[in-house]
Amino acid sequence: QVQLVESGGGLVQAGGSLRLSCAASGSIFSISTMGWYRQAPEKQRELVASITSVGSTNYADSVKGRFTVSRDNAKNTVYLQMNSLKPEDTAVYYCNANIIRAAWARSNDYWGQGTQVTVSS
């Protein structure tokens, strides 16, 4: 089994900062891309930021310059540093990881349970 456990969400005022963490555990051979998605009420889930195993990053236009994604490969952990938060960043944030469980296996996407981020104006 593979688990992704997120932490770090909460309530913050506009302009503030939060740091999300997501640790993958279980039967893991390797992890390629890790990332963060978010889903606001009545909206579709959208990509916020992703990072490959060698550190290449990708960001949604709406968060460029404010959010930074990073990872610690030794700990199978991905982080999302969120600065200059805005009310429109309010959403449930989900961690995602593309994981290979054995050398002979195909990769699969795994998701965390989600963590609420609320930004008050």
Short mmCIF file of C-alpha atoms in Angstrom, two decimals:
data_model
loop_
_atom_site.label_atom_id
_atom_site.label_comp_id
_atom_site.label_asym_id
_atom_site.label_seq_id
_atom_site.Cartn_x
_atom_site.Cartn_y
_atom_site.Cartn_z
CA GLN A 1 0.00 0.00 0.00
CA VAL A 2 1.00 3.59 -0.60
CA GLN A 3 -0.14 6.55 1.48
CA LEU A 4 0.21 10.28 0.95
CA VAL A 5 -0.23 12.26 4.14
CA GLU A 6 -0.61 16.03 3.94
CA SER A 7 -0.17 18.64 6.63
CA GLY A 8 0.07 22.40 6.99
CA GLY A 9 -3.28 23.75 5.90
CA GLY A 10 -5.27 26.26 7.91
CA LEU A 11 -6.73 29.74 8.12
CA VAL A 12 -4.61 32.75 7.23
CA GLN A 13 -5.24 36.39 6.44
CA ALA A 14 -4.69 37.76 2.97
CA GLY A 15 -1.02 38.49 2.42
CA GLY A 16 0.04 35.76 4.79
CA SER A 17 1.94 32.54 4.22
CA LEU A 18 1.44 28.82 4.70
CA ARG A 19 3.61 25.79 4.01
CA LEU A 20 2.08 22.50 2.99
CA SER A 21 3.87 19.18 3.29
CA CYS A 22 3.07 15.79 1.84
CA ALA A 23 4.93 12.60 2.71
CA ALA A 24 4.60 9.41 0.71
CA SER A 25 5.05 6.12 2.51
CA GLY A 26 4.59 2.41 1.93
CA SER A 27 5.78 0.13 -0.82
CA ILE A 28 7.65 2.61 -3.07
CA PHE A 29 10.34 1.84 -5.64
CA SER A 30 10.54 5.32 -7.12
CA ILE A 31 8.57 8.53 -7.48
CA SER A 32 8.62 10.63 -10.61
CA THR A 33 6.47 13.75 -10.56
CA MET A 34 4.98 15.08 -7.32
CA GLY A 35 2.65 18.00 -7.13
CA TRP A 36 -0.23 19.91 -5.66
CA TYR A 37 -3.74 20.40 -6.96
CA ARG A 38 -6.57 22.40 -5.49
CA GLN A 39 -10.33 22.41 -5.69
CA ALA A 40 -12.51 25.31 -4.66
CA PRO A 41 -16.25 24.89 -4.06
CA GLU A 42 -18.16 24.30 -7.29
CA LYS A 43 -14.95 24.41 -9.33
CA GLN A 44 -12.89 21.73 -11.01
CA ARG A 45 -9.69 20.46 -9.51
CA GLU A 46 -6.73 22.32 -10.98
CA LEU A 47 -2.97 21.91 -10.99
CA VAL A 48 -1.19 24.36 -8.71
CA ALA A 49 2.43 23.24 -9.03
CA SER A 50 4.46 20.14 -9.81
CA ILE A 51 8.07 19.04 -9.59
CA THR A 52 9.92 16.17 -11.23
CA SER A 53 12.45 13.90 -9.57
CA VAL A 54 15.27 16.05 -10.96
CA GLY A 55 13.71 19.30 -9.83
CA SER A 56 11.98 20.68 -12.90
CA THR A 57 8.96 22.70 -11.83
CA ASN A 58 5.69 23.80 -13.33
CA TYR A 59 3.25 26.37 -11.94
CA ALA A 60 -0.24 27.58 -12.66
CA ASP A 61 -0.14 31.16 -13.92
CA SER A 62 -2.24 32.30 -10.98
CA VAL A 63 0.44 31.30 -8.44
CA LYS A 64 3.67 32.10 -10.26
CA GLY A 65 5.90 34.33 -8.18
CA ARG A 66 3.96 33.57 -4.98
CA PHE A 67 4.15 29.79 -4.52
CA THR A 68 7.23 27.58 -4.52
CA VAL A 69 7.19 23.81 -4.84
CA SER A 70 10.11 21.72 -3.62
CA ARG A 71 10.84 18.13 -2.65
CA ASP A 72 13.11 15.99 -0.54
CA ASN A 73 13.67 12.78 -2.47
CA ALA A 74 15.29 11.05 0.51
CA LYS A 75 12.10 11.60 2.51
CA ASN A 76 9.63 11.11 -0.37
CA THR A 77 8.18 14.45 0.59
CA VAL A 78 6.92 17.40 -1.42
CA TYR A 79 6.36 20.90 -0.08
CA LEU A 80 4.39 23.92 -1.19
CA GLN A 81 5.43 27.28 0.21
CA MET A 82 2.58 29.73 -0.32
CA ASN A 83 3.28 33.42 0.12
CA SER A 84 1.18 36.53 -0.52
CA LEU A 85 -1.95 34.46 -0.19
CA LYS A 86 -5.19 35.78 -1.64
CA PRO A 87 -8.82 34.95 -0.84
CA GLU A 88 -9.07 33.28 -4.25
CA ASP A 89 -6.44 30.75 -3.11
CA THR A 90 -9.03 29.31 -0.73
CA ALA A 91 -9.54 25.65 -1.61
CA VAL A 92 -8.86 22.09 -0.57
CA TYR A 93 -5.30 21.30 -1.59
CA TYR A 94 -4.45 17.77 -2.68
CA CYS A 95 -1.04 16.19 -2.96
CA ASN A 96 -0.38 13.98 -5.98
CA ALA A 97 2.50 11.62 -6.73
CA ASN A 98 3.29 9.37 -9.67
CA ILE A 99 4.72 6.26 -8.00
CA ILE A 100 6.30 3.03 -9.17
CA ARG A 101 5.93 0.33 -6.52
CA ALA A 102 8.41 -2.16 -7.99
CA ALA A 103 11.04 -2.25 -10.70
CA TRP A 104 8.75 -4.31 -12.94
CA ALA A 105 5.58 -2.32 -12.23
CA ARG A 106 3.88 0.49 -14.06
CA SER A 107 3.51 3.87 -12.45
CA ASN A 108 0.26 4.98 -10.89
CA ASP A 109 -1.07 8.24 -9.55
CA TYR A 110 -1.77 8.49 -5.85
CA TRP A 111 -3.61 11.22 -3.98
CA GLY A 112 -3.58 12.61 -0.48
CA GLN A 113 -6.74 13.15 1.53
CA GLY A 114 -6.69 16.91 1.04
CA THR A 115 -6.03 19.80 3.38
CA GLN A 116 -8.14 22.93 3.66
CA VAL A 117 -6.56 26.32 3.03
CA THR A 118 -8.73 29.32 3.83
CA VAL A 119 -7.58 32.88 3.15
CA SER A 120 -9.63 35.62 4.75
CA SER A 121 -9.84 39.12 3.30
#
